Amino acid sequence: MAASAKPARTGFLSKDYFERMTWVDWVLNALRVLILALVIIGATNTLLSGKYTLAQWVSLIMSGLAQGSIYALIALGYTLVYGILLMINFAHGEVYMAGAFTAYFIADWTAKSGLLASAPVIAVLIWVIVAALVSMGVAVLLERVAYRPLRGAPRLVPLITAIGASFFLQYTFRGLYGTGFKSYPAVPIIQGSVAIGGFNILIAQLVVFFSALVLMLALYWLIERTKMGKAMRAVSEDKEVSRLMGIDIDRVIVFTFLLGGALAGAAGVINGLYRPQGVNFFMGFFPGIKAFTAAVLGGIGSVPGAMLGGIFLGIIESVGPSLILDGLGINSANQLKDVIAFTMLVFVLIFRPQGILGERLKEKKA
Amino acid sequence: MKRSKLLLVLTAILVLALSACAAPVAPAGDAGSSDTGSEAAAGGGDATCDDAIGCIEIAPGDPLKVGGMLTISGATAYLGEDSRGGIEIAVNERGQIDGHDITVQIEDSLCSAEGGQTAAQKLAADPTVVGIIGTNCSSSGAAALPIVSSAGMLMISSSNTSPVLTSADTEAGGIWQPGYYRTAHNDLFQGRVAAEFVFNELGATTLATIHDGSPYAESLAAVAADVFTELGGEVTYQGAVNVGDTDMRPILTEVSSNPPDVLYFPFFEPESDFMAAQAKEITGLENTILMSADGSLVDSFPENAGEAAVGMYLSGPYLNPENTAYADFLAKWDEEIGGVPPSGFHAHAYDATNMLLDAVQAVAQESSDGTLLIGRQALRDALTATKDYPGLTGTLSCNETGDCATGEALGIYEVTQAEVDGNWPPPVVYTP
C-alpha cells in the first residue's frame, strides 16, 4: 500500500491533510458527502412524511432479510472460490439454476404423489438433497472441464471461460427442460403469517432466514473447525507453501466447488419455498449478478463478508427505494432498486475499497 | 502430408459450397438490379417492373416466401408459437399463388430491440420474401421497422400493441414508417377497455398501476390510468418494476400505503406470476382486485400464480367461439398443430398472413416465362387500401399508418379455480 509507506498519521486528523489532498481526493470526498447527504435527506423526508406505518417498515425489512439470505447463500459460492483460486466463477448463477430447476421436477412429483401433503418436512428435505447434489455435480464438472485446464493461465482467461460456461449451462438446461416457466408446489405448513411483537410476519420469510442461517453457521464451523477447513484456509493463504506442507491442492479445490454447489442448490430450493414461481433456465442470471455484488460488498474472499454483504444488499434493495428515493420525490422508486443497490455498493467501496469485511492482505496475493 | 490433406479437404468443401450457392444466387442478383428500376431485369416478358421502389421477382417454379419475426426462444416464446401456428395454417390453406409454392421462414426476434434488428436484417437481405409477419413484442417491432421499411419491404404484426408504432407524429414519440401494418389492437383501445371495465363494471373508484419498463406495459398502464381519471376515478399509485425482478413485496407494500380497489399490472410472465402471488400476502391488499393484460393471457399464468390468480381479470383479444370461422380455425389448429393455441394472437397472425397473401395475389404479375413480379410499393398500397376485410378478429380496415384492427376483438377474462387446475381459456365476462 502506498499509504502505509508514508509517516504514521495519514488520516483526516493529520495537520497537513488538506495540503496533501490531490484533486482525486477532492472528487472522492465530494462524492462521499453528496451520497451521504442524499441518503440522509431522503430518509428524513420519508420518515417525517409518515407515509408508511411501522408495520410496513417491518414487512419491508423482513422481505429484504429473506431476499438477502438467498443472495448470501449464493454469494458464499463466489467468495469461497475466489478465496482459493482468485477467480470469479461467473457460472455460479447457473449452478444455482441447475439445482433449483432439477429439484422442481422432484418437487412436482412429491406434490402429485401426495408425499408433500402427508410428510412435508421429508418432502422438502428430498428437494434440498436433490438440488444440492445436482448443483454439486455441475460445479465439480465445471471445475474439472472448464477451469482446471486453465489454472496456470492468465487471470482473464478463466474469467472469459466462466462466462462461456454460464451460457453453455443455460442453454443446456433450456434444451433439457424447455423454455416455459414452472412453479414449485406450495408447501402448506409455511403458508400464512404469524404475529411477532404485534407485527404480521410471513412464515416463509422466517423459514428462509433461519434455514439460511443454519447453513451459514454449518459452513463457518466447517471452515474454522475441521481439518478440511484448515486446509482450505491454508490454500487460500498460500498455495505453494500448502503444497509443500502436503496438502492435496486439487482435492481442496474440488471440495470448495462442492461446498459452493451445495449451498447454491440449497439456496435454489429455499428460494422456491419463498417464491415458487419463475423456475426457468434463465433464473440464475440475476441472482448470480446480485450475489456477486453482495460478495464484493462484503469483501470478496471473506466468508462472513459474503453473508453480511448478501443481507445488506437484500435489505437495501427492499427498504432503499421507499426510504430514500421516496423522500427525494422520485416517482416509481421501485424500478430504481438496482440503482440504489449499486449506489450503495459504490458508497461502501469509496469508504472501504476492500469491502465491509475484506482483508487488506489480499493485495499481496493479487 | 497431413497438412496438404487438410488443405485438400478444405478446398473441396469450399468448391462444393460455392457450387451449391451458385444456383439460387443468380436470380437474387437480378432482383437487386431491378430495385433500381431497370426494366431489363424482367427478362423480356410481357410484364415489366415499373414500381417506384422495385419489385420482388420470383423465378418460375421457385417458391415465394413469407417471413416471420417471432419470439421463438426466451420467456415469451409462447407468443411466437401462437403466431407461428396462425401463419402456417393460413399458408397451408392457400397452397399456391399463381403456381408458386409458399414457404415460411421464421427468424427469432426475441422480445428485445437487438432481436428485432437481427431478424429484420436477415429477412431484408432475402429477395424472395414477399412480406413479413411480426414481430410479437413492440420493443422488437420498433427496432425492426426502420430496417424493413428502408429495404422496401413490409411487416404486418400480429401482436405489437404499442401506440407509437402506428403514430407518425414524431414529436409525440411516434415512430411509424411506410411498410408497417398490424392486425393487433392498439393499446389505446385495450387501455381504454380495461379502464372502462374497472370503472363501470367493477364500480371501482381507485386504481393503482404498475408497469415493467417495457414500452408495451408502460403505455398500457398510462392509457388505463388516463382514461380512469377521465371517467372520474382516482389513480392512487403509478409505479414500475424491472423485467427480471422476483420480489414484488417492496412495491406492493408501497401500494398498500393507500390501498386501491384495483391493481393493474399489464406485463408478462414471470413478473406477473410474482406480482399476483405476492399481492395477496400484503396486509392492506386483501380486498384489492388484481388485473393484468394480454401479456399474461397465457395458459401457464393461472397455474404458476396459483390460488392468488382466482378472481383476477385479464384484458386481451377475444374471439367469439360461436363464430363458425373461428371454430373451424381451432379445429384446424388441433389437427395440424395439436391442442389449443397457447396465447391470444393466433387469429391475428392468421388474418395478417391472409391479408398479405391476398395483396400479393392482387398485385402479382406473371411474365410469359413464368416469372412472378410483385411491385413493392403496389403491395404496400394494396394493404393500406384494405377496407372492411372480413377476418377472424372482426372487420379489418387499415388506416394510413397501418392500424388495421378496429378494437372490436377485445374482451375481459376472469380467472377461476378451473384455470388454476388447467382449463384454458378462462370465461369472458365483458366485451366493449
CSV table of C-alpha atoms in Angstrom, one decimal, chain A:
chain,number,residue,atom,x,y,z
A,1,MET,CA,0.0,0.0,0.0
A,2,ALA,CA,1.3,3.4,-0.9
A,3,ALA,CA,-0.3,5.0,2.2
A,4,SER,CA,1.4,2.7,4.6
A,5,ALA,CA,4.8,3.8,3.3
A,6,LYS,CA,4.2,7.3,4.5
A,7,PRO,CA,4.6,8.6,8.1
A,8,ALA,CA,2.2,7.1,10.6
A,9,ARG,CA,-0.5,9.8,10.8
A,10,THR,CA,-2.1,10.0,7.4
A,11,GLY,CA,-5.7,10.2,8.4
A,12,PHE,CA,-8.1,13.1,8.5
A,13,LEU,CA,-6.6,14.3,11.8
A,14,SER,CA,-3.1,14.9,10.5
A,15,LYS,CA,-2.1,18.5,10.2
A,16,ASP,CA,-1.2,18.5,6.6
A,17,TYR,CA,-4.2,16.5,5.4
A,18,PHE,CA,-5.7,19.3,3.3
A,19,GLU,CA,-2.3,20.2,1.8
A,20,ARG,CA,-1.7,16.7,0.6
A,21,MET,CA,-5.1,16.2,-1.0
A,22,THR,CA,-5.0,15.7,-4.7
A,23,TRP,CA,-7.9,16.5,-6.9
A,24,VAL,CA,-8.9,12.9,-6.9
A,25,ASP,CA,-9.3,13.1,-3.2
A,26,TRP,CA,-11.5,16.2,-3.5
A,27,VAL,CA,-13.7,14.5,-6.0
A,28,LEU,CA,-14.0,11.3,-3.9
A,29,ASN,CA,-14.8,13.3,-0.8
A,30,ALA,CA,-17.4,15.4,-2.6
A,31,LEU,CA,-19.0,12.1,-3.8
A,32,ARG,CA,-19.0,10.7,-0.3
A,33,VAL,CA,-20.6,13.9,1.1
A,34,LEU,CA,-23.1,14.0,-1.8
A,35,ILE,CA,-24.3,10.4,-1.4
A,36,LEU,CA,-24.4,10.7,2.4
A,37,ALA,CA,-26.4,13.9,2.1
A,38,LEU,CA,-28.9,12.4,-0.4
A,39,VAL,CA,-29.4,9.4,1.8
A,40,ILE,CA,-30.0,11.5,4.9
A,41,ILE,CA,-32.3,14.0,3.3
A,42,GLY,CA,-34.3,11.3,1.6
A,43,ALA,CA,-34.7,9.2,4.7
A,44,THR,CA,-35.6,12.1,6.9
A,45,ASN,CA,-38.2,13.3,4.4
A,46,THR,CA,-39.8,9.9,4.1
A,47,LEU,CA,-39.8,9.3,7.9
A,48,LEU,CA,-41.2,12.8,8.6
A,49,SER,CA,-44.0,12.4,6.0
A,50,GLY,CA,-45.3,9.3,7.8
A,51,LYS,CA,-46.4,7.7,4.6
A,52,TYR,CA,-45.5,4.2,5.8
A,53,THR,CA,-46.6,2.7,9.1
A,54,LEU,CA,-44.2,0.8,11.3
A,55,ALA,CA,-45.8,-2.5,10.3
A,56,GLN,CA,-45.0,-1.7,6.7
A,57,TRP,CA,-41.4,-0.9,7.5
A,58,VAL,CA,-41.2,-4.2,9.4
A,59,SER,CA,-42.6,-6.1,6.4
A,60,LEU,CA,-40.1,-4.3,4.0
A,61,ILE,CA,-37.2,-5.3,6.3
A,62,MET,CA,-38.3,-8.9,6.6
A,63,SER,CA,-38.7,-9.1,2.8
A,64,GLY,CA,-35.2,-7.7,2.5
A,65,LEU,CA,-33.8,-10.1,5.1
A,66,ALA,CA,-35.3,-13.1,3.3
A,67,GLN,CA,-34.1,-12.0,-0.1
A,68,GLY,CA,-30.7,-11.1,1.4
A,69,SER,CA,-30.3,-14.6,2.9
A,70,ILE,CA,-30.8,-16.1,-0.5
A,71,TYR,CA,-28.2,-13.7,-2.0
A,72,ALA,CA,-25.8,-14.6,0.8
A,73,LEU,CA,-26.0,-18.3,0.2
A,74,ILE,CA,-25.2,-17.8,-3.5
A,75,ALA,CA,-22.5,-15.2,-2.6
A,76,LEU,CA,-20.7,-17.7,-0.5
A,77,GLY,CA,-20.1,-19.8,-3.6
A,78,TYR,CA,-18.4,-16.8,-5.3
A,79,THR,CA,-16.4,-15.9,-2.3
A,80,LEU,CA,-15.2,-19.4,-1.5
A,81,VAL,CA,-13.9,-20.0,-5.0
A,82,TYR,CA,-12.3,-16.5,-5.1
A,83,GLY,CA,-10.6,-17.1,-1.8
A,84,ILE,CA,-9.0,-20.3,-3.1
A,85,LEU,CA,-8.4,-19.7,-6.8
A,86,LEU,CA,-8.6,-15.9,-7.0
A,87,MET,CA,-11.0,-16.2,-9.9
A,88,ILE,CA,-14.6,-15.1,-10.3
A,89,ASN,CA,-16.8,-18.1,-11.1
A,90,PHE,CA,-19.3,-16.3,-13.2
A,91,ALA,CA,-21.1,-19.5,-14.0
A,92,HIS,CA,-22.1,-19.9,-10.3
A,93,GLY,CA,-25.6,-18.4,-11.0
A,94,GLU,CA,-26.1,-21.3,-13.4
A,95,VAL,CA,-25.0,-23.8,-10.7
A,96,TYR,CA,-27.9,-22.4,-8.6
A,97,MET,CA,-30.3,-22.7,-11.6
A,98,ALA,CA,-29.3,-26.3,-12.3
A,99,GLY,CA,-30.2,-27.4,-8.8
A,100,ALA,CA,-33.4,-25.4,-8.5
A,101,PHE,CA,-34.7,-26.3,-11.9
A,102,THR,CA,-34.0,-30.1,-11.5
A,103,ALA,CA,-35.4,-30.2,-8.0
A,104,TYR,CA,-38.6,-28.6,-9.4
A,105,PHE,CA,-39.4,-31.9,-11.1
A,106,ILE,CA,-38.9,-33.8,-7.9
A,107,ALA,CA,-41.0,-31.3,-6.1
A,108,ASP,CA,-43.7,-31.7,-8.6
A,109,TRP,CA,-43.6,-35.4,-8.2
A,110,THR,CA,-43.8,-35.2,-4.4
A,111,ALA,CA,-46.8,-32.9,-4.7
A,112,LYS,CA,-48.6,-35.2,-7.1
A,113,SER,CA,-47.8,-38.4,-5.2
A,114,GLY,CA,-49.1,-36.9,-2.0
A,115,LEU,CA,-45.9,-37.1,-0.1
A,116,LEU,CA,-45.8,-33.3,0.2
A,117,ALA,CA,-49.2,-33.3,1.9
A,118,SER,CA,-48.5,-36.2,4.2
A,119,ALA,CA,-44.9,-35.6,5.2
A,120,PRO,CA,-43.9,-32.0,4.1
A,121,VAL,CA,-40.6,-31.9,6.0
A,122,ILE,CA,-39.4,-35.1,4.5
A,123,ALA,CA,-40.5,-34.0,1.0
A,124,VAL,CA,-38.7,-30.6,1.3
A,125,LEU,CA,-35.6,-32.4,2.5
A,126,ILE,CA,-35.7,-34.6,-0.6
A,127,TRP,CA,-35.9,-31.4,-2.7
A,128,VAL,CA,-32.9,-29.9,-1.0
A,129,ILE,CA,-30.9,-33.1,-1.3
A,130,VAL,CA,-31.6,-33.4,-5.0
A,131,ALA,CA,-30.9,-29.7,-5.7
A,132,ALA,CA,-27.7,-29.8,-3.7
A,133,LEU,CA,-26.5,-33.0,-5.5
A,134,VAL,CA,-27.2,-31.6,-8.9
A,135,SER,CA,-25.6,-28.3,-8.2
A,136,MET,CA,-22.6,-30.0,-6.7
A,137,GLY,CA,-22.3,-32.2,-9.7
A,138,VAL,CA,-22.5,-29.2,-12.1
A,139,ALA,CA,-20.0,-27.2,-10.0
A,140,VAL,CA,-17.4,-30.1,-9.9
A,141,LEU,CA,-17.8,-30.7,-13.6
A,142,LEU,CA,-17.3,-27.0,-14.3
A,143,GLU,CA,-14.1,-27.1,-12.3
A,144,ARG,CA,-12.8,-30.2,-13.9
A,145,VAL,CA,-13.7,-29.4,-17.5
A,146,ALA,CA,-13.6,-25.6,-17.7
A,147,TYR,CA,-11.3,-24.3,-15.0
A,148,ARG,CA,-8.7,-26.9,-14.1
A,149,PRO,CA,-7.0,-27.0,-17.5
A,150,LEU,CA,-6.6,-23.2,-17.3
A,151,ARG,CA,-5.3,-23.0,-13.8
A,152,GLY,CA,-1.9,-21.7,-14.9
A,153,ALA,CA,-3.3,-19.3,-17.5
A,154,PRO,CA,-3.5,-15.5,-17.1
A,155,ARG,CA,-6.4,-14.5,-14.9
A,156,LEU,CA,-8.6,-13.1,-17.7
A,157,VAL,CA,-8.7,-16.5,-19.4
A,158,PRO,CA,-10.7,-18.4,-16.8
A,159,LEU,CA,-13.0,-15.4,-16.4
A,160,ILE,CA,-14.0,-15.5,-20.1
A,161,THR,CA,-14.3,-19.3,-19.8
A,162,ALA,CA,-16.7,-18.8,-16.9
A,163,ILE,CA,-18.9,-16.5,-18.9
A,164,GLY,CA,-18.9,-19.0,-21.8
A,165,ALA,CA,-19.7,-21.9,-19.4
A,166,SER,CA,-22.5,-19.8,-18.0
A,167,PHE,CA,-24.2,-19.6,-21.4
A,168,PHE,CA,-23.4,-23.2,-22.1
A,169,LEU,CA,-25.2,-24.3,-18.9
A,170,GLN,CA,-28.2,-22.0,-19.5
A,171,TYR,CA,-28.8,-23.4,-23.0
A,172,THR,CA,-28.1,-27.0,-22.0
A,173,PHE,CA,-30.8,-26.8,-19.4
A,174,ARG,CA,-33.1,-25.0,-21.8
A,175,GLY,CA,-32.7,-27.9,-24.1
A,176,LEU,CA,-33.2,-30.4,-21.3
A,177,TYR,CA,-36.2,-28.9,-19.6
A,178,GLY,CA,-37.7,-26.5,-22.1
A,179,THR,CA,-38.3,-22.7,-22.1
A,180,GLY,CA,-41.5,-22.4,-20.1
A,181,PHE,CA,-41.9,-21.1,-16.6
A,182,LYS,CA,-42.5,-23.6,-13.8
A,183,SER,CA,-43.7,-23.2,-10.3
A,184,TYR,CA,-42.8,-25.1,-7.2
A,185,PRO,CA,-45.8,-26.6,-5.4
A,186,ALA,CA,-46.9,-24.6,-2.4
A,187,VAL,CA,-45.9,-26.1,0.9
A,188,PRO,CA,-48.9,-25.9,3.2
A,189,ILE,CA,-47.2,-25.6,6.5
A,190,ILE,CA,-45.2,-22.5,5.6
A,191,GLN,CA,-48.2,-20.5,4.2
A,192,GLY,CA,-49.7,-17.6,6.1
A,193,SER,CA,-48.1,-15.4,8.7
A,194,VAL,CA,-47.5,-15.3,12.4
A,195,ALA,CA,-47.8,-12.3,14.8
A,196,ILE,CA,-44.5,-11.5,16.5
A,197,GLY,CA,-44.4,-8.4,18.7
A,198,GLY,CA,-47.6,-7.2,17.1
A,199,PHE,CA,-46.3,-7.5,13.5
A,200,ASN,CA,-47.6,-10.0,11.0
A,201,ILE,CA,-44.6,-11.8,9.6
A,202,LEU,CA,-44.7,-14.3,6.8
A,203,ILE,CA,-43.8,-17.8,7.9
A,204,ALA,CA,-42.0,-18.4,4.6
A,205,GLN,CA,-39.7,-15.4,5.3
A,206,LEU,CA,-38.8,-16.8,8.7
A,207,VAL,CA,-38.1,-20.2,7.2
A,208,VAL,CA,-35.9,-18.7,4.6
A,209,PHE,CA,-33.9,-16.7,7.1
A,210,PHE,CA,-33.4,-19.4,9.7
A,211,SER,CA,-32.6,-22.2,7.2
A,212,ALA,CA,-30.0,-19.9,5.6
A,213,LEU,CA,-28.6,-19.0,9.0
A,214,VAL,CA,-28.2,-22.7,9.9
A,215,LEU,CA,-26.4,-23.4,6.6
A,216,MET,CA,-24.1,-20.5,7.1
A,217,LEU,CA,-23.3,-21.5,10.7
A,218,ALA,CA,-22.6,-25.0,9.4
A,219,LEU,CA,-20.3,-23.6,6.8
A,220,TYR,CA,-18.5,-21.4,9.3
A,221,TRP,CA,-18.0,-24.4,11.6
A,222,LEU,CA,-16.7,-26.4,8.7
A,223,ILE,CA,-14.1,-23.8,7.7
A,224,GLU,CA,-13.0,-22.9,11.2
A,225,ARG,CA,-13.1,-26.3,13.0
A,226,THR,CA,-12.4,-29.1,10.6
A,227,LYS,CA,-9.2,-30.4,9.0
A,228,MET,CA,-10.5,-29.8,5.5
A,229,GLY,CA,-11.5,-26.2,6.5
A,230,LYS,CA,-8.0,-25.7,7.8
A,231,ALA,CA,-6.6,-26.9,4.5
A,232,MET,CA,-8.9,-24.5,2.7
A,233,ARG,CA,-7.7,-21.6,4.7
A,234,ALA,CA,-4.1,-22.7,4.2
A,235,VAL,CA,-4.5,-22.9,0.4
A,236,SER,CA,-6.2,-19.5,0.3
A,237,GLU,CA,-3.3,-18.1,2.3
A,238,ASP,CA,-0.5,-19.6,0.1
A,239,LYS,CA,-0.9,-22.3,-2.5
A,240,GLU,CA,2.8,-23.2,-2.9
A,241,VAL,CA,3.5,-23.5,0.8
A,242,SER,CA,0.4,-25.5,1.3
A,243,ARG,CA,1.5,-27.9,-1.3
A,244,LEU,CA,4.9,-28.2,0.4
A,245,MET,CA,3.1,-29.0,3.6
A,246,GLY,CA,1.5,-32.0,2.0
A,247,ILE,CA,-1.9,-30.6,1.2
A,248,ASP,CA,-3.6,-32.0,-1.9
A,249,ILE,CA,-4.5,-28.8,-3.6
A,250,ASP,CA,-6.7,-30.4,-6.2
A,251,ARG,CA,-8.8,-32.0,-3.6
A,252,VAL,CA,-9.2,-28.8,-1.6
A,253,ILE,CA,-10.3,-27.0,-4.8
A,254,VAL,CA,-12.8,-29.7,-5.7
A,255,PHE,CA,-14.1,-29.6,-2.2
A,256,THR,CA,-14.5,-25.9,-2.4
A,257,PHE,CA,-16.6,-26.2,-5.6
A,258,LEU,CA,-18.6,-28.9,-3.9
A,259,LEU,CA,-19.4,-26.6,-0.9
A,260,GLY,CA,-20.3,-23.7,-3.1
A,261,GLY,CA,-22.5,-26.0,-5.2
A,262,ALA,CA,-24.3,-27.5,-2.2
A,263,LEU,CA,-25.1,-24.0,-0.9
A,264,ALA,CA,-26.3,-22.8,-4.2
A,265,GLY,CA,-28.6,-25.9,-4.6
A,266,ALA,CA,-30.0,-25.4,-1.2
A,267,ALA,CA,-30.5,-21.7,-2.0
A,268,GLY,CA,-32.4,-22.7,-5.1
A,269,VAL,CA,-34.9,-24.7,-3.0
A,270,ILE,CA,-35.1,-22.2,-0.3
A,271,ASN,CA,-35.9,-19.6,-3.0
A,272,GLY,CA,-38.6,-22.0,-4.3
A,273,LEU,CA,-40.2,-22.2,-0.9
A,274,TYR,CA,-40.3,-18.4,-0.6
A,275,ARG,CA,-41.2,-17.6,-4.2
A,276,PRO,CA,-42.4,-20.7,-6.0
A,277,GLN,CA,-42.8,-19.0,-9.4
A,278,GLY,CA,-40.3,-18.3,-12.2
A,279,VAL,CA,-38.4,-21.5,-12.4
A,280,ASN,CA,-36.7,-21.3,-15.7
A,281,PHE,CA,-33.3,-21.8,-17.4
A,282,PHE,CA,-32.6,-18.1,-17.0
A,283,MET,CA,-33.4,-17.9,-13.3
A,284,GLY,CA,-29.8,-18.0,-12.2
A,285,PHE,CA,-28.7,-14.9,-14.1
A,286,PHE,CA,-29.9,-12.0,-11.9
A,287,PRO,CA,-29.4,-13.7,-8.6
A,288,GLY,CA,-25.9,-14.6,-9.8
A,289,ILE,CA,-25.1,-10.9,-10.5
A,290,LYS,CA,-26.7,-9.8,-7.3
A,291,ALA,CA,-24.8,-12.4,-5.2
A,292,PHE,CA,-21.6,-11.4,-6.9
A,293,THR,CA,-22.3,-7.8,-5.9
A,294,ALA,CA,-23.0,-9.0,-2.4
A,295,ALA,CA,-19.7,-10.8,-2.3
A,296,VAL,CA,-17.8,-7.7,-3.4
A,297,LEU,CA,-19.7,-5.6,-1.0
A,298,GLY,CA,-18.9,-7.8,1.9
A,299,GLY,CA,-15.3,-8.2,0.8
A,300,ILE,CA,-14.7,-10.9,-1.7
A,301,GLY,CA,-12.8,-13.9,-0.3
A,302,SER,CA,-14.3,-13.3,3.1
A,303,VAL,CA,-16.9,-15.8,4.3
A,304,PRO,CA,-18.6,-13.7,6.9
A,305,GLY,CA,-18.3,-10.8,4.4
A,306,ALA,CA,-20.4,-12.6,1.9
A,307,MET,CA,-23.1,-13.3,4.5
A,308,LEU,CA,-23.2,-9.7,5.6
A,309,GLY,CA,-23.0,-8.4,2.1
A,310,GLY,CA,-25.9,-10.5,1.0
A,311,ILE,CA,-28.1,-9.5,3.8
A,312,PHE,CA,-27.1,-5.8,3.5
A,313,LEU,CA,-27.8,-5.9,-0.2
A,314,GLY,CA,-31.2,-7.5,0.3
A,315,ILE,CA,-32.3,-5.0,2.9
A,316,ILE,CA,-31.1,-2.0,0.9
A,317,GLU,CA,-32.9,-3.2,-2.2
A,318,SER,CA,-36.1,-3.7,-0.3
A,319,VAL,CA,-36.1,-0.7,2.0
A,320,GLY,CA,-34.0,1.7,0.0
A,321,PRO,CA,-36.4,2.8,-2.7
A,322,SER,CA,-39.2,3.6,-0.2
A,323,LEU,CA,-36.9,5.1,2.4
A,324,ILE,CA,-34.5,7.2,0.3
A,325,LEU,CA,-35.9,7.7,-3.2
A,326,ASP,CA,-39.5,8.3,-2.0
A,327,GLY,CA,-38.2,11.1,0.3
A,328,LEU,CA,-36.3,12.7,-2.6
A,329,GLY,CA,-39.6,12.9,-4.5
A,330,ILE,CA,-38.7,10.3,-7.2
A,331,ASN,CA,-41.6,8.5,-8.8
A,332,SER,CA,-41.7,4.8,-9.4
A,333,ALA,CA,-38.9,4.4,-7.0
A,334,ASN,CA,-39.1,0.6,-7.0
A,335,GLN,CA,-37.9,0.5,-10.6
A,336,LEU,CA,-34.7,2.0,-9.3
A,337,LYS,CA,-34.0,-0.5,-6.7
A,338,ASP,CA,-30.9,-1.7,-8.6
A,339,VAL,CA,-29.7,1.9,-8.8
A,340,ILE,CA,-30.0,2.1,-5.0
A,341,ALA,CA,-28.2,-1.2,-4.5
A,342,PHE,CA,-25.3,-0.3,-6.8
A,343,THR,CA,-25.0,3.2,-5.4
A,344,MET,CA,-24.7,1.6,-2.0
A,345,LEU,CA,-22.0,-0.6,-3.4
A,346,VAL,CA,-20.1,2.4,-4.7
A,347,PHE,CA,-20.8,4.2,-1.4
A,348,VAL,CA,-19.3,1.3,0.7
A,349,LEU,CA,-16.4,0.9,-1.7
A,350,ILE,CA,-15.3,4.5,-1.6
A,351,PHE,CA,-15.1,4.3,2.1
A,352,ARG,CA,-13.7,0.8,2.3
A,353,PRO,CA,-12.3,-0.3,-1.1
A,354,GLN,CA,-11.7,-3.8,0.2
A,355,GLY,CA,-15.4,-4.3,1.1
A,356,ILE,CA,-17.1,-4.4,4.5
A,357,LEU,CA,-15.1,-7.2,5.9
A,358,GLY,CA,-12.4,-7.6,3.2
A,359,GLU,CA,-8.8,-8.0,4.2
A,360,ARG,CA,-6.1,-5.7,3.0
A,361,LEU,CA,-3.5,-8.5,2.9
A,362,LYS,CA,-5.2,-9.8,-0.2
A,363,GLU,CA,-3.1,-7.4,-2.2
A,364,LYS,CA,0.0,-9.4,-1.7
A,365,LYS,CA,-1.5,-12.3,-3.4
A,366,ALA,CA,-3.2,-10.5,-6.2
